[in-house]
């Protein structure tokens, strides 16, 4: 049943959610389930904050950069203080690599792209903020290219499903099945399943493996090269790859505007290398960009929402793009709303379990942006309308069942509120793209 609120009431509610989740200079995704600052959440939240408080949007991004580790990584969670309601908290990670306590892995690097978006909107005033952050973002991109690109591999990889942001997507089962749970893992108590329906969250087996990887990092003093080359899990994620490629292009644009000619060659070389390596992800068997286990070379055979991010990265021959669109149309015909996080034709599809099916607004936002840029405006508009309809039907949930439209897991969720304000709200001109 649709919420009995009008558009402007939902706009006001969205702004209120962002204010309610503000913890003083940074915004949590939702109370209790995620009580700290999350990396890509904050970046999408800033896009929403920018619609009503431009300076606060910059503060959100600056507070994220404050958590940067000495090796350049911007961590996936910045703790600032402990919270007994969350597991695994700072006492489990034990990173000690930044002035603020944080996790030991990263998350998809959308920051440069949003910084460029703000610079485009705000002219010189925006560029002054960008200048302050530029070296930190550059250092983070360098970290991806150096520390997360394993020896002998041409593409950036990931060491933990949490780093991809697509936590329990069935893509990761290949890598998780290749590793053992550490027999010395200390007993632990999950908190997430006290705050959310366990049927919508990852399994216990997945959690044991997630914590095993954290233990490996901790046991190796968070030496990121060791974690990448010798850690228990090593997969290549089309999501991280496409997001980083776009972010590198956006960083290059920023460098040129700031007159930072000293780093233009370095950034350009990352872009050229990635453009030449994108076919590493192309799975001929199904005709799509898919995740891949790096050590065995085995492809995932399902179409995820990250498979559709090639448009956002401007990647693919006309045939590869057409095949990608074919999958999107096939999936759209099976689900009421687009774009599900996992392929409904796969046996592992679950319409309400986290990344095994539900729709995620931030993924829709990036996919639609890519589609619009590549001349697929109609599909982009449908994704925008679908998100608007989902929120109007169910509220500001963390993610949504693509078949029924029901909201799943976290409520009053910050990035959903933010992307309503910046993109999906019918108060905005319908012609506006992401
Ligand atoms: C969680 O706690 O589920 C997070 O996704 C980890 O980043």
CSV table of C-alpha atoms in Angstrom, one decimal, residues 12-319:
chain,number,residue,atom,x,y,z
A,12,UNK,CA,10.6,17.0,4.0
A,13,UNK,CA,10.8,13.5,5.6
A,14,UNK,CA,13.9,12.8,3.5
A,15,UNK,CA,15.6,15.9,4.8
A,16,UNK,CA,14.6,15.1,8.3
A,17,UNK,CA,16.1,11.6,8.1
A,18,UNK,CA,19.4,13.1,7.1
A,19,UNK,CA,19.2,15.5,10.0
A,20,UNK,CA,18.2,12.8,12.4
A,21,UNK,CA,21.1,10.6,11.3
A,22,UNK,CA,23.7,13.4,11.6
A,23,UNK,CA,26.1,12.7,14.3
A,24,UNK,CA,27.9,16.0,14.2
A,25,UNK,CA,29.9,16.4,10.9
A,26,UNK,CA,29.2,12.9,9.6
A,27,UNK,CA,26.0,10.9,9.0
A,28,UNK,CA,25.3,7.3,9.9
A,29,UNK,CA,23.5,5.1,7.4
A,30,UNK,CA,20.8,4.2,10.0
A,31,UNK,CA,20.6,4.0,13.8
A,32,UNK,CA,21.6,0.8,15.6
A,33,UNK,CA,22.3,-1.4,12.6
A,34,UNK,CA,25.1,0.8,11.2
A,35,UNK,CA,26.0,3.3,14.0
A,36,UNK,CA,29.3,4.7,12.4
A,37,UNK,CA,30.4,6.5,9.2
A,38,UNK,CA,30.5,4.3,6.2
A,39,UNK,CA,32.6,5.3,3.2
A,40,UNK,CA,30.4,5.2,0.1
A,41,UNK,CA,27.3,5.9,2.2
A,42,UNK,CA,28.8,9.3,3.2
A,43,UNK,CA,29.5,10.2,-0.4
A,44,UNK,CA,25.9,9.5,-1.6
A,45,UNK,CA,24.6,11.2,1.5
A,46,UNK,CA,26.6,14.3,0.5
A,47,UNK,CA,24.7,14.4,-2.8
A,48,UNK,CA,21.5,14.7,-0.8
A,49,UNK,CA,22.8,17.1,1.7
A,50,UNK,CA,23.9,19.3,-1.2
A,51,UNK,CA,20.3,19.9,-2.1
A,52,UNK,CA,19.6,21.9,1.0
A,53,UNK,CA,22.9,22.6,2.8
A,54,UNK,CA,25.9,22.9,0.5
A,55,UNK,CA,28.5,23.5,3.2
A,56,UNK,CA,27.3,20.5,5.2
A,57,UNK,CA,27.7,18.3,2.2
A,58,UNK,CA,31.4,19.3,2.0
A,59,UNK,CA,31.8,18.7,5.7
A,60,UNK,CA,30.5,15.1,5.1
A,61,UNK,CA,33.2,14.5,2.5
A,62,UNK,CA,35.9,16.1,4.6
A,63,UNK,CA,35.0,14.0,7.6
A,64,UNK,CA,35.4,10.9,5.5
A,65,UNK,CA,38.8,11.9,4.4
A,66,UNK,CA,39.8,12.5,8.0
A,67,UNK,CA,39.7,8.8,8.5
A,68,UNK,CA,42.4,8.2,5.8
A,69,UNK,CA,45.0,5.6,6.9
A,70,UNK,CA,48.7,6.4,6.6
A,71,UNK,CA,49.0,4.2,3.5
A,72,UNK,CA,46.4,6.2,1.7
A,73,UNK,CA,43.4,3.9,2.1
A,74,UNK,CA,40.1,5.6,3.0
A,75,UNK,CA,38.5,2.9,5.2
A,76,UNK,CA,35.1,1.4,4.7
A,77,UNK,CA,34.0,2.3,8.3
A,78,UNK,CA,35.3,5.1,10.5
A,79,UNK,CA,34.4,4.3,14.1
A,80,UNK,CA,35.4,7.5,16.0
A,81,UNK,CA,34.0,5.7,19.1
A,82,UNK,CA,32.9,2.2,20.0
A,83,UNK,CA,29.3,1.1,20.1
A,84,UNK,CA,28.3,-2.2,21.7
A,85,UNK,CA,25.4,-2.5,19.3
A,86,UNK,CA,27.7,-3.2,16.4
A,87,UNK,CA,29.8,-6.2,15.5
A,88,UNK,CA,32.7,-6.2,14.4
A,89,UNK,CA,33.7,-3.0,16.1
A,90,UNK,CA,37.1,-1.4,16.5
A,91,UNK,CA,38.3,-3.9,19.1
A,92,UNK,CA,37.9,-6.6,16.5
A,93,UNK,CA,39.6,-4.7,13.6
A,94,UNK,CA,42.5,-3.3,15.7
A,95,UNK,CA,43.9,-1.4,12.7
A,96,UNK,CA,45.8,1.6,14.3
A,97,UNK,CA,46.7,2.9,10.9
A,98,UNK,CA,44.9,6.3,11.1
A,99,UNK,CA,44.4,8.9,13.7
A,100,UNK,CA,40.7,7.9,13.9
A,101,UNK,CA,39.9,4.3,14.6
A,102,UNK,CA,38.6,2.6,11.5
A,103,UNK,CA,38.2,-0.7,9.6
A,104,UNK,CA,41.1,-2.3,7.7
A,105,UNK,CA,39.5,-2.5,4.2
A,106,UNK,CA,38.0,0.1,1.8
A,107,UNK,CA,34.8,0.5,-0.2
A,108,UNK,CA,34.0,1.5,-3.8
A,109,UNK,CA,35.8,4.8,-4.6
A,110,UNK,CA,32.9,7.1,-5.6
A,111,UNK,CA,34.4,10.1,-3.9
A,112,UNK,CA,36.3,11.7,-6.8
A,113,UNK,CA,33.2,11.5,-9.0
A,114,UNK,CA,31.0,13.3,-6.5
A,115,UNK,CA,33.7,15.9,-5.9
A,116,UNK,CA,33.7,16.6,-9.6
A,117,UNK,CA,29.9,16.8,-9.6
A,118,UNK,CA,30.1,19.4,-6.9
A,119,UNK,CA,32.9,21.3,-8.7
A,120,UNK,CA,30.8,21.4,-11.9
A,121,UNK,CA,27.8,22.8,-10.0
A,122,UNK,CA,29.7,25.2,-7.8
A,123,UNK,CA,32.4,26.8,-9.9
A,124,UNK,CA,35.3,28.5,-8.1
A,125,UNK,CA,33.8,28.1,-4.6
A,126,UNK,CA,33.6,24.3,-5.2
A,127,UNK,CA,37.1,24.2,-6.6
A,128,UNK,CA,38.5,25.7,-3.4
A,129,UNK,CA,37.1,22.7,-1.5
A,130,UNK,CA,38.3,20.3,-4.1
A,131,UNK,CA,41.9,21.7,-3.9
A,132,UNK,CA,42.0,20.9,-0.2
A,133,UNK,CA,40.9,17.3,-0.7
A,134,UNK,CA,42.7,16.6,-4.0
A,135,UNK,CA,45.9,15.0,-2.6
A,136,UNK,CA,44.0,12.8,-0.2
A,137,UNK,CA,41.9,11.4,-3.0
A,138,UNK,CA,44.9,11.0,-5.3
A,139,UNK,CA,46.6,9.0,-2.5
A,140,UNK,CA,43.6,6.8,-2.1
A,141,UNK,CA,43.4,6.0,-5.8
A,142,UNK,CA,47.1,5.2,-5.7
A,143,UNK,CA,46.4,2.8,-2.9
A,144,UNK,CA,43.9,1.0,-5.0
A,145,UNK,CA,46.3,0.7,-7.9
A,146,UNK,CA,49.3,-0.3,-5.8
A,147,UNK,CA,48.0,-2.1,-2.8
A,148,UNK,CA,44.9,-3.8,-4.2
A,149,UNK,CA,46.4,-4.8,-7.5
A,150,UNK,CA,48.0,-8.2,-6.8
A,151,UNK,CA,51.4,-9.0,-8.2
A,152,UNK,CA,51.1,-10.3,-11.7
A,153,UNK,CA,47.4,-9.2,-12.1
A,154,UNK,CA,46.2,-6.4,-14.5
A,155,UNK,CA,43.1,-5.4,-12.6
A,156,UNK,CA,42.3,-3.9,-9.2
A,157,UNK,CA,40.9,-6.6,-6.9
A,158,UNK,CA,39.2,-7.0,-3.6
A,159,UNK,CA,40.1,-9.0,-0.5
A,160,UNK,CA,36.7,-8.9,1.3
A,161,UNK,CA,33.1,-9.0,0.2
A,162,UNK,CA,32.5,-6.0,2.5
A,163,UNK,CA,35.0,-4.0,0.5
A,164,UNK,CA,32.8,-4.3,-2.6
A,165,UNK,CA,29.8,-2.9,-0.7
A,166,UNK,CA,27.8,-5.8,-2.2
A,167,UNK,CA,28.4,-7.9,0.9
A,168,UNK,CA,26.6,-11.2,0.3
A,169,UNK,CA,26.1,-11.1,-3.4
A,170,UNK,CA,26.3,-14.7,-4.7
A,171,UNK,CA,29.2,-13.5,-6.8
A,172,UNK,CA,31.4,-13.9,-3.7
A,173,UNK,CA,30.5,-17.5,-3.1
A,174,UNK,CA,33.3,-18.6,-5.5
A,175,UNK,CA,36.0,-17.0,-3.4
A,176,UNK,CA,34.3,-17.9,-0.1
A,177,UNK,CA,34.1,-21.5,-1.1
A,178,UNK,CA,37.8,-21.5,-1.8
A,179,UNK,CA,38.7,-20.5,1.7
A,180,UNK,CA,38.4,-22.1,5.1
A,181,UNK,CA,37.0,-20.6,8.3
A,182,UNK,CA,40.0,-20.0,10.7
A,183,UNK,CA,39.7,-22.8,13.3
A,184,UNK,CA,41.1,-20.4,15.9
A,185,UNK,CA,38.3,-17.9,15.3
A,186,UNK,CA,37.1,-16.7,18.7
A,187,UNK,CA,33.4,-17.1,19.4
A,188,UNK,CA,31.4,-14.0,18.6
A,189,UNK,CA,27.9,-12.7,18.7
A,190,UNK,CA,26.4,-11.1,15.6
A,191,UNK,CA,24.5,-7.9,16.3
A,192,UNK,CA,23.0,-7.3,12.8
A,193,UNK,CA,20.5,-10.1,13.3
A,194,UNK,CA,19.2,-8.5,16.5
A,195,UNK,CA,18.4,-5.3,14.5
A,196,UNK,CA,17.2,-6.9,11.3
A,197,UNK,CA,15.4,-10.0,10.0
A,198,UNK,CA,18.1,-12.7,9.8
A,199,UNK,CA,16.4,-14.0,6.6
A,200,UNK,CA,17.3,-10.7,5.0
A,201,UNK,CA,21.0,-10.8,6.2
A,202,UNK,CA,24.1,-12.8,5.3
A,203,UNK,CA,24.3,-16.4,6.6
A,204,UNK,CA,26.4,-17.6,9.6
A,205,UNK,CA,28.8,-19.4,7.3
A,206,UNK,CA,29.4,-16.1,5.3
A,207,UNK,CA,29.9,-14.2,8.6
A,208,UNK,CA,32.5,-16.8,9.8
A,209,UNK,CA,34.4,-16.2,6.6
A,210,UNK,CA,34.1,-12.4,6.8
A,211,UNK,CA,35.6,-12.5,10.3
A,212,UNK,CA,38.3,-15.0,9.2
A,213,UNK,CA,39.5,-12.4,6.6
A,214,UNK,CA,39.5,-9.7,9.3
A,215,UNK,CA,41.5,-12.0,11.6
A,216,UNK,CA,44.0,-12.5,8.8
A,217,UNK,CA,44.4,-8.7,8.3
A,218,UNK,CA,44.8,-8.2,12.0
A,219,UNK,CA,47.3,-11.1,12.3
A,220,UNK,CA,49.4,-9.4,9.6
A,221,UNK,CA,49.2,-5.9,11.2
A,222,UNK,CA,47.0,-4.8,8.3
A,223,UNK,CA,49.9,-5.0,5.8
A,224,UNK,CA,47.7,-4.5,2.7
A,225,UNK,CA,50.1,-6.0,0.2
A,226,UNK,CA,50.2,-9.2,2.2
A,227,UNK,CA,46.4,-9.2,2.6
A,228,UNK,CA,46.0,-8.7,-1.2
A,229,UNK,CA,48.7,-11.2,-2.3
A,230,UNK,CA,48.3,-13.9,0.4
A,231,UNK,CA,45.0,-13.3,2.1
A,232,UNK,CA,42.2,-15.9,2.2
A,233,UNK,CA,40.0,-14.2,-0.4
A,234,UNK,CA,40.9,-12.6,-3.7
A,235,UNK,CA,38.3,-11.7,-6.3
A,236,UNK,CA,37.9,-9.0,-9.0
A,237,UNK,CA,34.7,-7.0,-8.8
A,238,UNK,CA,33.3,-5.3,-11.9
A,239,UNK,CA,31.7,-2.8,-9.4
A,240,UNK,CA,35.0,-1.6,-7.9
A,241,UNK,CA,36.7,-1.8,-11.3
A,242,UNK,CA,34.1,0.3,-13.2
A,243,UNK,CA,33.7,2.8,-10.3
A,244,UNK,CA,37.4,3.3,-10.0
A,245,UNK,CA,37.8,3.7,-13.8
A,246,UNK,CA,35.2,6.5,-13.8
A,247,UNK,CA,36.7,8.0,-10.7
A,248,UNK,CA,40.2,8.0,-12.2
A,249,UNK,CA,38.8,9.9,-15.3
A,250,UNK,CA,37.0,12.4,-12.9
A,251,UNK,CA,40.2,12.8,-10.9
A,252,UNK,CA,42.1,13.5,-14.1
A,253,UNK,CA,39.6,16.2,-15.0
A,254,UNK,CA,40.0,17.7,-11.5
A,255,UNK,CA,43.8,17.6,-11.8
A,256,UNK,CA,43.7,19.5,-15.1
A,257,UNK,CA,41.3,22.1,-13.7
A,258,UNK,CA,43.6,22.6,-10.6
A,259,UNK,CA,46.7,22.8,-12.8
A,260,UNK,CA,48.2,19.7,-11.2
A,261,UNK,CA,50.2,18.8,-14.3
A,262,UNK,CA,52.6,16.8,-12.0
A,263,UNK,CA,50.1,14.0,-11.7
A,264,UNK,CA,48.4,13.9,-15.1
A,265,UNK,CA,50.7,11.2,-16.6
A,266,UNK,CA,50.2,9.0,-13.5
A,267,UNK,CA,46.4,9.2,-13.6
A,268,UNK,CA,46.3,8.8,-17.4
A,269,UNK,CA,48.3,5.6,-17.1
A,270,UNK,CA,45.8,4.1,-14.7
A,271,UNK,CA,43.0,5.0,-17.1
A,272,UNK,CA,44.8,3.5,-20.2
A,273,UNK,CA,45.6,0.4,-18.3
A,274,UNK,CA,42.1,-0.2,-17.1
A,275,UNK,CA,40.6,0.5,-20.5
A,276,UNK,CA,42.9,-2.2,-21.9
A,277,UNK,CA,42.0,-4.6,-19.2
A,278,UNK,CA,38.2,-4.4,-18.9
A,279,UNK,CA,37.7,-7.6,-20.9
A,280,UNK,CA,39.1,-9.5,-17.9
A,281,UNK,CA,35.6,-9.2,-16.6
A,282,UNK,CA,33.8,-10.2,-19.8
A,283,UNK,CA,32.3,-13.7,-19.3
A,284,UNK,CA,31.6,-15.0,-22.8
A,285,UNK,CA,29.6,-17.9,-21.5
A,286,UNK,CA,26.7,-15.5,-20.5
A,287,UNK,CA,27.7,-12.4,-22.4
A,288,UNK,CA,28.2,-10.0,-19.5
A,289,UNK,CA,30.7,-8.3,-17.2
A,290,UNK,CA,31.0,-10.6,-14.2
A,291,UNK,CA,33.0,-11.0,-10.9
A,292,UNK,CA,35.9,-13.4,-11.1
A,293,UNK,CA,38.0,-15.4,-8.7
A,294,UNK,CA,41.5,-14.2,-9.3
A,295,UNK,CA,43.5,-17.3,-8.3
A,296,UNK,CA,41.3,-19.9,-10.2
A,297,UNK,CA,40.2,-17.5,-13.0
A,298,UNK,CA,36.6,-18.8,-12.4
A,299,UNK,CA,33.8,-16.5,-13.4
A,300,UNK,CA,30.6,-15.8,-11.7
A,301,UNK,CA,27.7,-16.7,-14.0
A,302,UNK,CA,25.1,-14.4,-12.8
A,303,UNK,CA,24.2,-10.9,-13.9
A,304,UNK,CA,24.5,-8.5,-10.9
A,305,UNK,CA,23.7,-4.8,-10.8
A,306,UNK,CA,27.5,-4.2,-10.9
A,307,UNK,CA,27.5,-5.9,-14.3
A,308,UNK,CA,25.5,-2.9,-15.6
A,309,UNK,CA,28.0,-0.3,-14.4
A,310,UNK,CA,30.0,-0.6,-17.7
A,311,UNK,CA,27.9,2.3,-19.0
A,312,UNK,CA,29.0,4.4,-16.0
A,313,UNK,CA,32.6,3.6,-16.9
A,314,UNK,CA,32.0,4.1,-20.6
A,315,UNK,CA,33.3,0.6,-21.3
A,316,UNK,CA,32.3,-2.0,-23.9
A,317,UNK,CA,32.0,-2.6,-27.6
A,318,UNK,CA,28.6,-2.0,-29.2
A,319,UNK,CA,28.0,-5.8,-29.0
